PDB file of C-alpha atoms in Angstrom:
ATOM      1  CA  UNK A   1     -73.616   8.265  38.261  1.00 30.00           C
ATOM      2  CA  UNK A   2     -76.623   9.244  40.317  1.00 28.00           C
ATOM      3  CA  UNK A   3     -78.925   8.206  37.470  1.00 29.00           C
ATOM      4  CA  UNK A   4     -78.587   4.633  38.741  1.00 34.00           C
ATOM      5  CA  UNK A   5     -80.124   5.555  42.072  1.00 39.00           C
ATOM      6  CA  UNK A   6     -83.842   5.113  42.666  1.00 44.00           C
ATOM      7  CA  UNK A   7     -83.888   7.381  45.721  1.00 44.00           C
ATOM      8  CA  UNK A   8     -86.453  10.101  45.156  1.00 39.00           C
ATOM      9  CA  UNK A   9     -86.780  12.124  48.334  1.00 42.00           C
ATOM     10  CA  UNK A  10     -84.540  12.482  51.359  1.00 46.00           C
ATOM     11  CA  UNK A  11     -85.714  12.439  54.946  1.00 43.00           C
ATOM     12  CA  UNK A  12     -84.140  14.106  57.940  1.00 41.00           C
ATOM     13  CA  UNK A  13     -81.568  13.246  60.568  1.00 41.00           C
ATOM     14  CA  UNK A  14     -82.571  11.295  63.632  1.00 41.00           C
ATOM     15  CA  UNK A  15     -83.167  14.187  65.966  1.00 39.00           C
ATOM     16  CA  UNK A  16     -84.583  16.272  63.145  1.00 45.00           C
ATOM     17  CA  UNK A  17     -81.471  18.419  63.307  1.00 56.00           C
ATOM     18  CA  UNK A  18     -79.200  19.058  60.365  1.00 62.00           C
ATOM     19  CA  UNK A  19     -76.231  21.315  59.766  1.00 68.00           C
ATOM     20  CA  UNK A  20     -78.565  23.963  58.377  1.00 72.00           C
ATOM     21  CA  UNK A  21     -76.133  26.833  58.946  1.00 72.00           C
ATOM     22  CA  UNK A  22     -73.936  25.383  56.175  1.00 81.00           C
ATOM     23  CA  UNK A  23     -76.758  24.111  53.992  1.00 84.00           C
ATOM     24  CA  UNK A  24     -75.859  20.452  54.571  1.00 88.00           C
ATOM     25  CA  UNK A  25     -79.425  19.188  54.379  1.00 89.00           C
ATOM     26  CA  UNK A  26     -80.663  15.630  53.908  1.00 88.00           C
ATOM     27  CA  UNK A  27     -81.735  16.283  50.318  1.00 88.00           C
ATOM     28  CA  UNK A  28     -78.093  16.933  49.408  1.00 89.00           C
ATOM     29  CA  UNK A  29     -77.351  13.210  49.804  1.00 90.00           C
ATOM     30  CA  UNK A  30     -79.541  12.342  46.800  1.00 87.00           C
ATOM     31  CA  UNK A  31     -78.949  15.342  44.537  1.00 84.00           C
ATOM     32  CA  UNK A  32     -76.327  13.573  42.420  1.00 78.00           C
ATOM     33  CA  UNK A  33     -73.571  16.023  43.363  1.00 82.00           C
ATOM     34  CA  UNK A  34     -70.441  14.822  45.138  1.00 80.00           C
ATOM     35  CA  UNK A  35     -69.573  18.378  46.159  1.00 84.00           C
ATOM     36  CA  UNK A  36     -72.653  18.594  48.396  1.00 90.00           C
ATOM     37  CA  UNK A  37     -73.522  16.486  51.417  1.00 92.00           C
ATOM     38  CA  UNK A  38     -75.888  15.781  54.261  1.00 93.00           C
ATOM     39  CA  UNK A  39     -74.396  16.290  57.695  1.00 93.00           C
ATOM     40  CA  UNK A  40     -75.777  15.920  61.203  1.00 92.00           C
ATOM     41  CA  UNK A  41     -75.499  18.968  63.424  1.00 89.00           C
ATOM     42  CA  UNK A  42     -73.087  17.421  65.923  1.00 90.00           C
ATOM     43  CA  UNK A  43     -70.524  14.646  66.219  1.00 92.00           C
ATOM     44  CA  UNK A  44     -72.636  12.210  68.206  1.00 93.00           C
ATOM     45  CA  UNK A  45     -73.746   8.799  66.945  1.00 94.00           C
ATOM     46  CA  UNK A  46     -77.329   7.715  66.341  1.00 93.00           C
ATOM     47  CA  UNK A  47     -78.143  10.196  63.582  1.00 93.00           C
ATOM     48  CA  UNK A  48     -79.880   8.718  60.570  1.00 93.00           C
ATOM     49  CA  UNK A  49     -80.651   9.561  56.986  1.00 93.00           C
ATOM     50  CA  UNK A  50     -83.848   8.226  55.440  1.00 93.00           C
ATOM     51  CA  UNK A  51     -85.048   8.194  51.835  1.00 92.00           C
ATOM     52  CA  UNK A  52     -88.549   7.600  50.503  1.00 92.00           C
ATOM     53  CA  UNK A  53     -88.469   5.839  47.129  1.00 92.00           C
ATOM     54  CA  UNK A  54     -92.100   6.729  46.409  1.00 91.00           C
ATOM     55  CA  UNK A  55     -93.329   3.143  46.185  1.00 92.00           C
ATOM     56  CA  UNK A  56     -92.251  -0.307  47.295  1.00 95.00           C
ATOM     57  CA  UNK A  57     -89.422  -1.603  45.097  1.00 92.00           C
ATOM     58  CA  UNK A  58     -87.500  -4.840  44.681  1.00 89.00           C
ATOM     59  CA  UNK A  59     -84.108  -3.582  45.825  1.00 88.00           C
ATOM     60  CA  UNK A  60     -80.700  -5.103  45.164  1.00 79.00           C
ATOM     61  CA  UNK A  61     -78.208  -2.894  46.995  1.00 83.00           C
ATOM     62  CA  UNK A  62     -76.894   0.486  48.062  1.00 87.00           C
ATOM     63  CA  UNK A  63     -73.822   2.604  47.497  1.00 84.00           C
ATOM     64  CA  UNK A  64     -72.741   5.279  49.995  1.00 89.00           C
ATOM     65  CA  UNK A  65     -70.092   7.940  49.471  1.00 88.00           C
ATOM     66  CA  UNK A  66     -69.167   9.286  52.902  1.00 92.00           C
ATOM     67  CA  UNK A  67     -67.801  12.768  53.432  1.00 93.00           C
ATOM     68  CA  UNK A  68     -64.281  11.602  54.300  1.00 92.00           C
ATOM     69  CA  UNK A  69     -61.920   8.968  52.940  1.00 85.00           C
ATOM     70  CA  UNK A  70     -59.846   6.731  55.248  1.00 86.00           C
ATOM     71  CA  UNK A  71     -62.428   7.134  58.008  1.00 92.00           C
ATOM     72  CA  UNK A  72     -64.122   4.327  59.941  1.00 93.00           C
ATOM     73  CA  UNK A  73     -67.854   5.030  59.690  1.00 95.00           C
ATOM     74  CA  UNK A  74     -69.876   2.315  61.418  1.00 96.00           C
ATOM     75  CA  UNK A  75     -73.507   2.040  60.428  1.00 95.00           C
ATOM     76  CA  UNK A  76     -76.527  -0.074  59.655  1.00 95.00           C
ATOM     77  CA  UNK A  77     -78.969   0.071  56.749  1.00 95.00           C
ATOM     78  CA  UNK A  78     -82.613  -0.848  57.278  1.00 95.00           C
ATOM     79  CA  UNK A  79     -85.598  -1.107  54.965  1.00 95.00           C
ATOM     80  CA  UNK A  80     -89.324  -0.685  55.482  1.00 96.00           C
ATOM     81  CA  UNK A  81     -92.471  -0.877  53.389  1.00 97.00           C
ATOM     82  CA  UNK A  82     -94.560   1.252  55.765  1.00 97.00           C
ATOM     83  CA  UNK A  83     -92.086   3.568  57.558  1.00 95.00           C
ATOM     84  CA  UNK A  84     -92.951   1.801  60.823  1.00 96.00           C
ATOM     85  CA  UNK A  85     -91.557  -1.738  60.818  1.00 96.00           C
ATOM     86  CA  UNK A  86     -87.880  -1.904  59.884  1.00 97.00           C
ATOM     87  CA  UNK A  87     -85.764  -4.848  58.698  1.00 93.00           C
ATOM     88  CA  UNK A  88     -81.969  -4.974  58.894  1.00 92.00           C
ATOM     89  CA  UNK A  89     -80.457  -5.085  55.400  1.00 90.00           C
ATOM     90  CA  UNK A  90     -76.797  -4.295  56.109  1.00 87.00           C
ATOM     91  CA  UNK A  91     -75.059  -4.551  59.486  1.00 88.00           C
ATOM     92  CA  UNK A  92     -71.770  -2.661  59.445  1.00 89.00           C
ATOM     93  CA  UNK A  93     -71.916  -1.687  63.099  1.00 92.00           C
ATOM     94  CA  UNK A  94     -68.607  -3.465  63.749  1.00 88.00           C
ATOM     95  CA  UNK A  95     -66.887  -2.802  60.433  1.00 84.00           C
ATOM     96  CA  UNK A  96     -63.222  -1.810  60.334  1.00 84.00           C
ATOM     97  CA  UNK A  97     -63.587  -0.476  56.785  1.00 80.00           C
ATOM     98  CA  UNK A  98     -62.269   2.991  56.009  1.00 84.00           C
ATOM     99  CA  UNK A  99     -63.154   3.385  52.321  1.00 78.00           C
ATOM    100  CA  UNK A 100     -64.975   6.550  51.343  1.00 83.00           C
ATOM    101  CA  UNK A 101     -67.284   4.679  48.972  1.00 78.00           C
ATOM    102  CA  UNK A 102     -68.980   1.540  50.282  1.00 81.00           C
ATOM    103  CA  UNK A 103     -71.385  -0.723  48.414  1.00 76.00           C
ATOM    104  CA  UNK A 104     -73.618  -3.467  49.752  1.00 77.00           C
ATOM    105  CA  UNK A 105     -75.685  -6.062  47.894  1.00 72.00           C
ATOM    106  CA  UNK A 106     -78.948  -7.460  49.277  1.00 78.00           C
ATOM    107  CA  UNK A 107     -82.433  -8.483  48.223  1.00 77.00           C
ATOM    108  CA  UNK A 108     -85.392  -6.730  49.820  1.00 88.00           C
ATOM    109  CA  UNK A 109     -88.803  -5.234  49.238  1.00 93.00           C
ATOM    110  CA  UNK A 110     -88.841  -1.699  50.607  1.00 95.00           C
ATOM    111  CA  UNK A 111     -90.112   1.816  50.037  1.00 94.00           C
ATOM    112  CA  UNK A 112     -88.021   3.446  52.745  1.00 94.00           C
ATOM    113  CA  UNK A 113     -84.285   3.087  53.345  1.00 95.00           C
ATOM    114  CA  UNK A 114     -82.655   4.320  56.549  1.00 95.00           C
ATOM    115  CA  UNK A 115     -78.912   4.632  57.208  1.00 95.00           C
ATOM    116  CA  UNK A 116     -78.085   4.990  60.908  1.00 95.00           C
ATOM    117  CA  UNK A 117     -74.556   5.952  61.969  1.00 96.00           C
ATOM    118  CA  UNK A 118     -73.617   3.906  65.033  1.00 96.00           C
ATOM    119  CA  UNK A 119     -69.892   4.627  65.384  1.00 96.00           C
ATOM    120  CA  UNK A 120     -67.527   7.479  64.525  1.00 96.00           C
ATOM    121  CA  UNK A 121     -63.836   8.222  65.105  1.00 95.00           C
ATOM    122  CA  UNK A 122     -62.893  11.347  67.003  1.00 94.00           C
ATOM    123  CA  UNK A 123     -63.497  14.496  65.000  1.00 93.00           C
ATOM    124  CA  UNK A 124     -65.828  12.944  62.417  1.00 95.00           C
ATOM    125  CA  UNK A 125     -69.546  13.667  62.075  1.00 95.00           C
ATOM    126  CA  UNK A 126     -72.274  11.630  60.398  1.00 95.00           C
ATOM    127  CA  UNK A 127     -72.051  12.982  56.846  1.00 95.00           C
ATOM    128  CA  UNK A 128     -72.942  11.449  53.461  1.00 94.00           C
ATOM    129  CA  UNK A 129     -72.120  12.895  50.040  1.00 92.00           C
ATOM    130  CA  UNK A 130     -74.267  10.492  48.014  1.00 90.00           C
ATOM    131  CA  UNK A 131     -76.644   7.663  48.858  1.00 92.00           C
ATOM    132  CA  UNK A 132     -77.685   5.503  45.902  1.00 88.00           C
ATOM    133  CA  UNK A 133     -80.294   2.747  46.135  1.00 90.00           C
ATOM    134  CA  UNK A 134     -80.429   0.139  43.370  1.00 85.00           C
ATOM    135  CA  UNK A 135     -83.373  -1.784  41.953  1.00 82.00           C
ATOM    136  CA  UNK A 136     -81.436  -3.517  39.156  1.00 70.00           C
ATOM    137  CA  UNK A 137     -79.224  -6.620  39.257  1.00 63.00           C
ATOM    138  CA  UNK A 138     -76.411  -5.423  41.469  1.00 60.00           C
ATOM    139  CA  UNK A 139     -73.799  -7.530  39.727  1.00 58.00           C
ATOM    140  CA  UNK A 140     -74.717  -6.013  36.371  1.00 61.00           C
ATOM    141  CA  UNK A 141     -72.827  -3.128  34.861  1.00 68.00           C
ATOM    142  CA  UNK A 142     -73.912   0.390  35.757  1.00 70.00           C
ATOM    143  CA  UNK A 143     -73.829   1.711  32.217  1.00 74.00           C
ATOM    144  CA  UNK A 144     -71.299   2.772  29.600  1.00 85.00           C
ATOM    145  CA  UNK A 145     -69.184   5.905  29.972  1.00 87.00           C
ATOM    146  CA  UNK A 146     -66.427   7.957  28.436  1.00 93.00           C
ATOM    147  CA  UNK A 147     -63.863   9.259  30.931  1.00 96.00           C
ATOM    148  CA  UNK A 148     -62.729  12.830  30.298  1.00 96.00           C
ATOM    149  CA  UNK A 149     -59.574  14.201  31.893  1.00 98.00           C
ATOM    150  CA  UNK A 150     -60.133  17.614  33.484  1.00 97.00           C
ATOM    151  CA  UNK A 151     -56.710  18.974  32.544  1.00 98.00           C
ATOM    152  CA  UNK A 152     -56.562  17.968  28.877  1.00 98.00           C
ATOM    153  CA  UNK A 153     -60.288  17.415  28.092  1.00 98.00           C
ATOM    154  CA  UNK A 154     -59.189  14.247  26.260  1.00 98.00           C
ATOM    155  CA  UNK A 155     -60.564  10.788  27.025  1.00 98.00           C
ATOM    156  CA  UNK A 156     -59.265   7.495  28.386  1.00 99.00           C
ATOM    157  CA  UNK A 157     -58.350   5.390  25.330  1.00 99.00           C
ATOM    158  CA  UNK A 158     -56.792   1.966  24.680  1.00 98.00           C
ATOM    159  CA  UNK A 159     -53.839   2.698  22.396  1.00 98.00           C
ATOM    160  CA  UNK A 160     -54.359   1.686  18.764  1.00 98.00           C
ATOM    161  CA  UNK A 161     -57.710   0.117  19.667  1.00 98.00           C
ATOM    162  CA  UNK A 162     -55.765  -2.957  20.787  1.00 98.00           C
ATOM    163  CA  UNK A 163     -57.532  -6.016  22.136  1.00 98.00           C
ATOM    164  CA  UNK A 164     -54.357  -7.538  23.587  1.00 98.00           C
ATOM    165  CA  UNK A 165     -53.613  -8.123  27.252  1.00 97.00           C
ATOM    166  CA  UNK A 166     -51.076  -5.571  28.424  1.00 98.00           C
ATOM    167  CA  UNK A 167     -52.010  -2.873  25.895  1.00 98.00           C
ATOM    168  CA  UNK A 168     -51.317   0.569  27.327  1.00 98.00           C
ATOM    169  CA  UNK A 169     -53.722   3.390  28.100  1.00 99.00           C
ATOM    170  CA  UNK A 170     -53.391   6.835  26.556  1.00 99.00           C
ATOM    171  CA  UNK A 171     -55.422  10.001  26.237  1.00 99.00           C
ATOM    172  CA  UNK A 172     -56.916  10.939  22.883  1.00 98.00           C
ATOM    173  CA  UNK A 173     -59.613  13.286  21.575  1.00 98.00           C
ATOM    174  CA  UNK A 174     -63.083  11.756  21.650  1.00 97.00           C
ATOM    175  CA  UNK A 175     -63.845   9.902  18.411  1.00 97.00           C
ATOM    176  CA  UNK A 176     -66.724   7.741  19.593  1.00 95.00           C
ATOM    177  CA  UNK A 177     -64.672   4.585  19.094  1.00 97.00           C
ATOM    178  CA  UNK A 178     -65.471   1.616  21.304  1.00 98.00           C
ATOM    179  CA  UNK A 179     -61.866   1.614  22.543  1.00 98.00           C
ATOM    180  CA  UNK A 180     -62.821   4.866  24.323  1.00 98.00           C
ATOM    181  CA  UNK A 181     -65.951   3.447  25.949  1.00 96.00           C
ATOM    182  CA  UNK A 182     -66.034   1.783  29.360  1.00 96.00           C
ATOM    183  CA  UNK A 183     -68.646  -0.103  31.339  1.00 90.00           C
ATOM    184  CA  UNK A 184     -68.670   0.278  35.099  1.00 87.00           C
ATOM    185  CA  UNK A 185     -68.872  -2.973  37.076  1.00 87.00           C
ATOM    186  CA  UNK A 186     -69.453  -2.735  40.852  1.00 81.00           C
ATOM    187  CA  UNK A 187     -67.478  -4.780  43.368  1.00 81.00           C
ATOM    188  CA  UNK A 188     -68.959  -5.526  46.777  1.00 70.00           C
ATOM    189  CA  UNK A 189     -66.192  -3.586  48.563  1.00 74.00           C
ATOM    190  CA  UNK A 190     -67.369  -0.333  46.963  1.00 73.00           C
ATOM    191  CA  UNK A 191     -64.747  -0.315  44.221  1.00 83.00           C
ATOM    192  CA  UNK A 192     -65.375  -0.823  40.506  1.00 87.00           C
ATOM    193  CA  UNK A 193     -63.907  -2.533  37.466  1.00 93.00           C
ATOM    194  CA  UNK A 194     -63.778  -0.572  34.209  1.00 96.00           C
ATOM    195  CA  UNK A 195     -64.297  -2.837  31.203  1.00 96.00           C
ATOM    196  CA  UNK A 196     -63.412  -1.620  27.718  1.00 97.00           C
ATOM    197  CA  UNK A 197     -66.175  -2.104  25.146  1.00 96.00           C
ATOM    198  CA  UNK A 198     -63.782  -2.840  22.269  1.00 98.00           C
ATOM    199  CA  UNK A 199     -61.554  -5.407  23.944  1.00 98.00           C
ATOM    200  CA  UNK A 200     -63.735  -6.718  26.761  1.00 97.00           C
ATOM    201  CA  UNK A 201     -60.722  -6.328  29.055  1.00 97.00           C
ATOM    202  CA  UNK A 202     -60.511  -4.241  32.219  1.00 98.00           C
ATOM    203  CA  UNK A 203     -58.348  -1.358  33.369  1.00 98.00           C
ATOM    204  CA  UNK A 204     -55.545  -2.534  35.647  1.00 98.00           C
ATOM    205  CA  UNK A 205     -52.371  -1.595  37.461  1.00 98.00           C
ATOM    206  CA  UNK A 206     -49.586  -3.614  35.781  1.00 97.00           C
ATOM    207  CA  UNK A 207     -47.278  -3.744  38.816  1.00 96.00           C
ATOM    208  CA  UNK A 208     -46.160  -1.715  41.831  1.00 96.00           C
ATOM    209  CA  UNK A 209     -43.904   0.669  39.912  1.00 97.00           C
ATOM    210  CA  UNK A 210     -44.637   4.349  40.415  1.00 98.00           C
ATOM    211  CA  UNK A 211     -45.144   5.945  37.012  1.00 98.00           C
ATOM    212  CA  UNK A 212     -45.951   2.697  35.190  1.00 98.00           C
ATOM    213  CA  UNK A 213     -48.399   3.012  32.302  1.00 98.00           C
ATOM    214  CA  UNK A 214     -51.812   1.564  33.100  1.00 99.00           C
ATOM    215  CA  UNK A 215     -52.842  -1.384  30.950  1.00 98.00           C
ATOM    216  CA  UNK A 216     -55.836  -3.539  30.131  1.00 98.00           C
ATOM    217  CA  UNK A 217     -56.086  -7.211  31.026  1.00 97.00           C
ATOM    218  CA  UNK A 218     -58.480 -10.130  31.220  1.00 96.00           C
ATOM    219  CA  UNK A 219     -60.848  -9.785  34.165  1.00 95.00           C
ATOM    220  CA  UNK A 220     -59.464 -11.954  36.975  1.00 93.00           C
ATOM    221  CA  UNK A 221     -61.173 -10.065  39.787  1.00 86.00           C
ATOM    222  CA  UNK A 222     -58.130  -9.178  41.880  1.00 91.00           C
ATOM    223  CA  UNK A 223     -57.463  -5.832  43.511  1.00 94.00           C
ATOM    224  CA  UNK A 224     -55.052  -4.643  40.794  1.00 97.00           C
ATOM    225  CA  UNK A 225     -58.207  -4.287  38.681  1.00 97.00           C
ATOM    226  CA  UNK A 226     -60.307  -2.588  41.350  1.00 95.00           C
ATOM    227  CA  UNK A 227     -60.728   1.189  41.274  1.00 94.00           C
ATOM    228  CA  UNK A 228     -62.229   3.479  43.872  1.00 89.00           C
ATOM    229  CA  UNK A 229     -64.078   6.507  42.537  1.00 85.00           C
ATOM    230  CA  UNK A 230     -63.012   9.162  45.017  1.00 85.00           C
ATOM    231  CA  UNK A 231     -64.838  12.484  44.627  1.00 80.00           C
ATOM    232  CA  UNK A 232     -62.546  15.323  43.601  1.00 86.00           C
ATOM    233  CA  UNK A 233     -62.706  18.760  45.159  1.00 84.00           C
ATOM    234  CA  UNK A 234     -64.033  19.873  41.758  1.00 83.00           C
ATOM    235  CA  UNK A 235     -67.711  18.973  41.468  1.00 74.00           C
ATOM    236  CA  UNK A 236     -68.533  16.271  38.953  1.00 77.00           C
ATOM    237  CA  UNK A 237     -65.020  14.801  38.807  1.00 87.00           C
ATOM    238  CA  UNK A 238     -63.451  11.735  40.427  1.00 88.00           C
ATOM    239  CA  UNK A 239     -60.004  10.348  41.058  1.00 94.00           C
ATOM    240  CA  UNK A 240     -59.584   6.724  39.945  1.00 96.00           C
ATOM    241  CA  UNK A 241     -57.649   5.182  42.832  1.00 96.00           C
ATOM    242  CA  UNK A 242     -56.353   1.649  42.423  1.00 97.00           C
ATOM    243  CA  UNK A 243     -57.265  -0.684  45.294  1.00 95.00           C
ATOM    244  CA  UNK A 244     -53.910  -2.502  45.212  1.00 97.00           C
ATOM    245  CA  UNK A 245     -51.432   0.372  44.892  1.00 97.00           C
ATOM    246  CA  UNK A 246     -53.411   3.275  46.340  1.00 96.00           C
ATOM    247  CA  UNK A 247     -52.207   5.334  43.371  1.00 98.00           C
ATOM    248  CA  UNK A 248     -54.465   7.036  40.881  1.00 98.00           C
ATOM    249  CA  UNK A 249     -54.877   7.292  37.119  1.00 99.00           C
ATOM    250  CA  UNK A 250     -52.762  10.276  36.070  1.00 99.00           C
ATOM    251  CA  UNK A 251     -51.835  11.859  32.731  1.00 98.00           C
ATOM    252  CA  UNK A 252     -48.044  11.701  32.645  1.00 98.00           C
ATOM    253  CA  UNK A 253     -46.440  15.095  33.182  1.00 98.00           C
ATOM    254  CA  UNK A 254     -49.873  16.761  33.143  1.00 98.00           C
ATOM    255  CA  UNK A 255     -49.539  16.636  29.354  1.00 98.00           C
ATOM    256  CA  UNK A 256     -52.305  17.860  27.083  1.00 98.00           C
ATOM    257  CA  UNK A 257     -50.808  16.125  24.035  1.00 98.00           C
ATOM    258  CA  UNK A 258     -52.476  13.376  22.072  1.00 98.00           C
ATOM    259  CA  UNK A 259     -51.201   9.914  23.006  1.00 98.00           C
ATOM    260  CA  UNK A 260     -49.796  10.977  26.375  1.00 98.00           C
ATOM    261  CA  UNK A 261     -49.622   7.944  28.660  1.00 98.00           C
ATOM    262  CA  UNK A 262     -52.059   7.305  31.478  1.00 99.00           C
ATOM    263  CA  UNK A 263     -49.879   6.264  34.403  1.00 99.00           C
ATOM    264  CA  UNK A 264     -50.244   5.386  38.078  1.00 98.00           C
ATOM    265  CA  UNK A 265     -49.081   8.070  40.468  1.00 98.00           C
ATOM    266  CA  UNK A 266     -49.650   9.081  44.082  1.00 98.00           C
ATOM    267  CA  UNK A 267     -52.551  11.461  44.607  1.00 96.00           C
ATOM    268  CA  UNK A 268     -51.480  15.093  44.180  1.00 96.00           C
ATOM    269  CA  UNK A 269     -54.850  16.750  43.660  1.00 93.00           C
ATOM    270  CA  UNK A 270     -53.825  17.936  40.193  1.00 97.00           C
ATOM    271  CA  UNK A 271     -56.373  18.417  37.409  1.00 98.00           C
ATOM    272  CA  UNK A 272     -54.549  15.729  35.403  1.00 98.00           C
ATOM    273  CA  UNK A 273     -55.788  13.207  37.999  1.00 98.00           C
ATOM    274  CA  UNK A 274     -59.444  14.264  37.770  1.00 96.00           C
ATOM    275  CA  UNK A 275     -61.862  12.377  35.527  1.00 96.00           C
ATOM    276  CA  UNK A 276     -65.440  13.055  34.552  1.00 90.00           C
ATOM    277  CA  UNK A 277     -67.620  10.026  33.823  1.00 85.00           C
ATOM    278  CA  UNK A 278     -70.076  10.917  31.060  1.00 84.00           C
ATOM    279  CA  UNK A 279     -72.835   8.396  30.372  1.00 76.00           C
ATOM    280  CA  UNK A 280     -73.237   7.274  26.760  1.00 80.00           C
TER     281      UNK A 280
END
């Protein structure tokens, strides 16, 4: 997913100190890997991460994946054309948000982007896994992907290539069919909608029943259709966590069989809940 970021080079933390003993350098925030991160060298506030985009761009937004989920990081994002005069782009210094991935839309001309951490809960340090800066329409899709399950190596598929509301999701070997292709649509809260190319409908939680098969439905924009991409402990994979239920997309029974159902289930950390997004 880092191919959508325009960030070219990472700067350093505010006091020019980083957690060098563990290799958590500023450049790790823009290397496209969710298993690496930038981290300040202590738990105080005021540390910042800066990126140089190489030239002034017409920017449309940012997406930050923090080190920890369910953690209240407070911060501000500023932009500059000359690395001297800074303009506030995003003010989350009083946010109560605790999502690991947070997106913000804005319009600005800038070459430099600076994220300053202004508030942290006890025990947390300023630490970012990925910082993405966008110079494309932020409401537009972020590309088309196939989603590969780590346990089975099969892909997320709309059963029987159905275009009907309520059609169930299964896993199936990759065929290249459009019922196995998904566009990623960003929401302003940092979550995403996954829209099927074949049907034009989006992935959704059908209800609040644990173990229910995930379905597709017309895009109505509610939180049953919002999905957080939470980095897995295995590099390059994500858990798809539904905004409404808090449960994730799971292959039922950790099956490797064709046509096994994709269900909603509490996070267990199993490989059957890990998905790789491969751009098409």
